[in-house]
């Protein structure tokens, strides 16, 4: 991307405007406020849900698992991504490229942009690993468990590969942010983003369909099944966002106005913040049952703890989980336990 820019006088701008367009350096149109506002709102929402999950697992169920720690790490990295995206609006993100004097788009733009993408990639990785680690708590040994492990390995490999490409996409490395360097070469950032979008979409859909074989083979009350389907539908929304983001990346191929077009990163933020919310949804039921039981009905809450049903079909032969806890339906979906923590939908 840096190879197409030439040092110009500050009053000219980074790139010539289209025919009939006059550069506006005094009060240019900008999408920067959209990036900042969206990231503030999304960060607030994901923080509320993460706080709910942490509170529930610390003070209500009093048990935490590895998926909880992965979710917290994903959330912290995501906050770093949102802060980085908002910060680089200071250097021209959101403006048309011909409205930006060269002095504004300084090396910090590209450096912080690279940091933001690394935050994004690792946050996505830990969010998905957290959800899959939760799945492993109530999946007995078999092909489905092996599929989850394989999906986790694929996610780690492509996420680390993407982070490496974002950091080292130029040779020499300084070419990434020093526009005066004309030697060397850079990998097209659009190709990296398209690869990221494709892999994220594939793994999002995989995570969405993985619970279906379990739901198909268990007998649960309709109210509980509706709760499970709501969570899955939320995951489907994340998959839809991934597809929208991928389409926008493809549509931007060949565009020179990257500082304006790159505001599609708002969809990157939406995708991961909503994924964090999805990962925290199972903690909602015990929280509301504890603090708002008068509104959701105490009789239902009391009956759940004594309800014992068994799985049928392929899972009936596995009455206990991998760690020895009974996989009765008061554990899934009303509560899934492996001896470390409890989850509710």
XYZ file of C-alpha atoms in Angstrom:
345
model
C 0.000 0.000 0.000
C 2.845 2.354 0.821
C 4.391 1.879 -2.626
C 1.679 3.902 -4.355
C 2.352 7.099 -2.394
C 4.851 9.832 -3.200
C 5.992 12.581 -0.887
C 4.053 15.723 -1.742
C 3.751 19.250 -0.422
C 1.365 19.414 2.526
C -1.185 21.558 0.682
C -1.559 19.016 -2.124
C -2.605 15.926 -0.222
C -1.563 12.310 -0.305
C -3.213 11.470 -3.610
C -4.731 13.430 -6.504
C -8.514 13.780 -6.218
C -10.874 12.389 -8.877
C -11.745 14.725 -11.766
C -14.013 17.538 -10.646
C -13.265 17.048 -6.936
C -11.486 19.762 -4.955
C -9.447 18.696 -1.899
C -10.783 19.990 1.403
C -8.089 20.425 4.036
C -9.974 22.852 6.299
C -13.173 20.942 7.120
C -13.161 17.647 5.195
C -15.983 15.104 5.379
C -15.053 12.246 7.666
C -16.342 8.897 8.889
C -14.026 9.010 11.881
C -16.865 9.793 14.302
C -18.613 6.587 13.188
C -15.542 4.531 14.071
C -15.179 6.190 17.478
C -18.875 6.056 18.415
C -19.323 2.448 17.302
C -16.281 1.266 19.238
C -17.347 3.103 22.402
C -20.864 1.624 22.301
C -19.681 -1.878 21.404
C -16.971 -1.821 24.071
C -19.553 -0.816 26.679
C -21.914 -3.634 25.677
C -19.230 -6.341 25.628
C -17.847 -5.078 28.952
C -21.291 -5.359 30.572
C -21.675 -8.951 29.381
C -18.129 -9.866 30.365
C -18.758 -8.377 33.809
C -21.952 -10.426 34.070
C -20.054 -13.589 33.176
C -17.239 -12.877 35.635
C -19.677 -12.018 38.427
C -21.798 -15.116 37.805
C -18.867 -17.518 37.729
C -17.148 -15.884 40.715
C -20.048 -15.268 43.105
C -23.017 -17.376 41.958
C -21.698 -20.630 40.497
C -18.308 -19.947 42.194
C -16.509 -21.963 39.536
C -14.437 -20.964 36.525
C -12.851 -22.902 33.684
C -10.231 -22.357 31.005
C -12.907 -21.007 28.654
C -13.572 -18.167 31.108
C -9.931 -17.099 31.121
C -9.803 -17.281 27.323
C -12.893 -15.078 27.135
C -11.356 -12.469 29.459
C -8.151 -12.421 27.397
C -10.176 -12.062 24.178
C -12.102 -9.158 25.712
C -8.925 -7.338 26.807
C -7.387 -7.732 23.347
C -10.628 -6.514 21.792
C -10.570 -3.380 23.934
C -7.028 -2.798 22.672
C -8.310 -3.124 19.107
C -11.173 -0.675 19.653
C -8.882 1.882 21.299
C -6.333 1.562 18.474
C -8.980 2.020 15.770
C -10.336 5.112 17.482
C -6.831 6.516 17.969
C -5.840 6.403 14.302
C -8.760 8.630 13.315
C -6.382 11.338 14.559
C -4.107 10.549 11.608
C -6.736 10.640 8.875
C -8.752 7.431 9.183
C -12.225 8.249 7.911
C -11.232 11.053 5.525
C -10.844 10.879 1.762
C -7.206 10.317 0.935
C -7.002 13.484 -1.184
C -8.212 15.518 1.835
C -5.256 14.436 3.994
C -2.029 16.477 3.995
C 1.085 14.356 4.070
C 1.999 15.615 7.547
C -1.202 14.123 8.999
C -0.668 10.575 7.727
C 2.588 10.089 9.607
C 4.275 6.742 10.384
C 2.133 6.353 13.504
C -0.899 5.670 11.279
C 0.613 2.523 9.814
C 2.231 1.433 13.087
C -0.962 1.740 15.127
C -2.941 0.166 12.279
C -0.663 -2.878 12.414
C -1.047 -3.096 16.189
C -4.836 -2.862 15.821
C -4.935 -5.715 13.309
C -2.811 -7.873 15.601
C -5.185 -7.143 18.488
C -8.095 -8.069 16.223
C -6.628 -11.371 15.051
C -5.679 -12.604 18.519
C -8.983 -11.453 20.014
C -10.926 -13.421 17.400
C -8.736 -16.439 18.098
C -9.320 -16.462 21.865
C -13.041 -15.717 21.485
C -13.557 -18.755 19.284
C -11.307 -20.930 21.435
C -13.374 -19.918 24.465
C -16.624 -20.996 22.807
C -15.126 -24.278 21.622
C -13.626 -24.967 25.066
C -17.140 -24.555 26.462
C -18.437 -27.087 23.925
C -15.850 -29.610 25.115
C -17.368 -29.543 28.595
C -20.494 -31.428 27.533
C -19.354 -33.336 24.439
C -18.523 -36.997 25.173
C -15.628 -38.763 23.508
C -16.187 -39.378 19.836
C -16.026 -37.833 16.392
C -17.701 -34.603 17.463
C -15.102 -34.003 20.170
C -12.324 -34.671 17.656
C -13.967 -32.190 15.276
C -13.910 -29.512 17.974
C -10.217 -30.140 18.666
C -9.429 -29.974 14.942
C -11.332 -26.702 14.597
C -9.365 -25.245 17.514
C -6.051 -26.187 15.897
C -7.102 -24.636 12.567
C -8.142 -21.410 14.319
C -4.815 -21.103 16.158
C -2.761 -21.753 13.016
C -4.509 -19.303 10.696
C -4.825 -16.620 13.402
C -1.101 -16.672 14.183
C -0.299 -16.753 10.464
C -2.451 -13.674 9.863
C -0.866 -11.800 12.760
C 2.584 -12.596 11.360
C 1.572 -11.396 7.888
C 0.126 -8.138 9.212
C 3.328 -7.342 11.109
C 5.852 -8.512 8.504
C 3.998 -7.855 5.271
C 6.746 -5.503 3.977
C 10.417 -6.058 3.258
C 12.205 -4.140 4.604
C 9.925 -3.827 7.622
C 10.275 -0.019 7.706
C 8.659 0.218 4.273
C 5.324 -0.405 5.966
C 5.302 3.035 7.607
C 8.080 4.996 5.876
C 6.625 6.164 2.566
C 10.009 7.490 1.439
C 11.371 3.940 1.059
C 10.966 2.862 -2.557
C 12.960 -0.370 -2.497
C 11.529 -3.694 -1.423
C 7.957 -4.939 -1.647
C 4.789 -5.416 0.402
C 2.070 -8.047 0.386
C -1.247 -6.519 -0.683
C -3.170 -5.906 2.551
C -6.458 -6.615 0.744
C -5.327 -10.179 0.028
C -4.531 -10.660 3.708
C -7.914 -9.253 4.732
C -9.771 -11.412 2.214
C -8.011 -14.516 3.548
C -8.923 -13.413 7.077
C -12.555 -12.870 6.103
C -12.864 -16.253 4.390
C -11.333 -18.170 7.306
C -13.393 -16.291 9.893
C -16.596 -16.981 7.983
C -15.808 -20.687 7.639
C -14.963 -21.106 11.321
C -17.978 -19.011 12.404
C -20.317 -21.306 10.480
C -18.513 -24.373 11.859
C -18.959 -23.158 15.442
C -22.614 -22.405 14.685
C -23.451 -25.926 13.487
C -21.348 -27.917 15.972
C -24.015 -27.959 18.743
C -26.770 -29.133 16.386
C -25.957 -32.890 16.646
C -26.202 -32.636 20.439
C -29.493 -30.749 20.401
C -30.930 -33.218 17.934
C -30.245 -36.146 20.250
C -31.521 -34.863 23.576
C -35.021 -34.579 25.017
C -35.564 -31.183 26.662
C -38.531 -28.939 27.529
C -39.558 -26.567 24.781
C -38.697 -23.476 26.855
C -35.111 -24.690 27.257
C -34.818 -25.591 23.600
C -35.994 -22.104 22.636
C -33.271 -20.653 24.863
C -30.629 -22.744 23.146
C -31.904 -21.733 19.714
C -31.781 -18.037 20.662
C -28.101 -18.386 21.522
C -27.453 -20.213 18.244
C -29.337 -17.536 16.300
C -27.100 -14.904 17.896
C -24.124 -16.899 16.668
C -25.726 -16.918 13.233
C -25.835 -13.126 13.364
C -22.056 -13.134 13.895
C -21.668 -15.379 10.845
C -23.808 -12.980 8.807
C -21.604 -10.069 9.889
C -18.531 -12.029 8.776
C -20.062 -12.455 5.328
C -20.973 -8.747 5.121
C -17.443 -7.767 6.121
C -15.936 -10.124 3.558
C -18.129 -8.641 0.810
C -17.079 -5.101 1.743
C -13.407 -6.089 1.616
C -13.848 -7.615 -1.839
C -15.752 -4.535 -3.039
C -12.859 -2.291 -1.962
C -10.343 -4.097 -4.185
C -8.769 -1.575 -6.558
C -9.856 1.474 -4.565
C -7.213 4.143 -3.916
C -9.283 5.842 -1.207
C -8.257 3.405 1.515
C -8.458 5.911 4.396
C -12.169 6.367 3.605
C -12.964 2.779 2.661
C -11.160 1.314 5.659
C -13.973 2.562 7.892
C -15.452 -0.854 7.163
C -13.379 -1.831 10.227
C -16.539 -0.919 12.119
C -17.865 -4.290 10.952
C -14.722 -5.939 12.306
C -15.549 -4.441 15.704
C -19.214 -5.459 15.496
C -18.239 -9.030 14.606
C -15.915 -9.608 17.553
C -17.847 -7.649 20.190
C -21.027 -9.592 19.353
C -19.018 -12.828 19.455
C -17.883 -11.881 22.976
C -21.524 -11.289 23.911
C -22.432 -14.742 22.530
C -19.672 -16.329 24.607
C -21.099 -14.667 27.736
C -24.796 -15.428 27.173
C -24.797 -18.780 29.050
C -23.965 -16.887 32.265
C -27.172 -14.886 31.978
C -29.648 -17.453 33.267
C -28.119 -18.113 36.714
C -27.597 -14.363 37.147
C -31.234 -13.482 36.423
C -32.499 -16.481 38.367
C -30.558 -15.289 41.417
C -31.421 -11.599 41.249
C -34.676 -11.443 39.264
C -36.386 -14.719 40.173
C -39.605 -12.896 41.035
C -39.906 -11.795 37.423
C -38.972 -15.064 35.712
C -40.960 -17.299 38.043
C -39.697 -19.125 41.106
C -41.582 -22.323 40.319
C -39.652 -22.802 37.107
C -36.353 -22.136 38.862
C -37.148 -24.675 41.583
C -38.255 -27.373 39.189
C -35.131 -27.228 37.086
C -32.860 -28.396 39.894
C -34.857 -31.625 40.368
C -35.565 -32.422 36.747
C -33.692 -35.494 35.581
C -33.912 -36.570 31.991
C -31.656 -38.758 29.970
C -30.201 -38.405 26.527
C -31.454 -40.615 23.792
C -29.954 -41.905 20.563
C -26.162 -41.690 20.201
C -25.513 -39.891 23.502
C -27.573 -42.158 25.753
C -24.607 -44.493 26.164
C -22.550 -41.689 27.705
C -24.325 -40.842 30.985
C -21.194 -39.170 32.334
C -18.931 -36.490 30.978
C -15.234 -36.857 30.312
C -14.457 -35.799 33.882
C -17.060 -38.033 35.451
C -19.965 -35.643 36.011
C -23.416 -36.782 34.999
C -24.641 -35.237 31.771
C -28.239 -34.965 32.908
C -30.435 -32.304 31.443
C -30.313 -30.144 34.524
C -26.716 -29.610 33.374
C -27.375 -29.192 29.671
C -28.774 -26.928 28.557
C -29.955 -25.697 31.979
C -26.445 -26.208 33.280
C -23.395 -27.993 31.857
C -20.703 -29.010 34.276
C -17.366 -30.756 34.110
C -16.533 -30.363 37.755
C -15.008 -26.939 37.240
C -17.855 -24.612 36.322
C -21.519 -24.506 35.480
C -23.226 -23.009 32.455
C -26.836 -22.143 31.819
C -28.969 -21.119 28.864
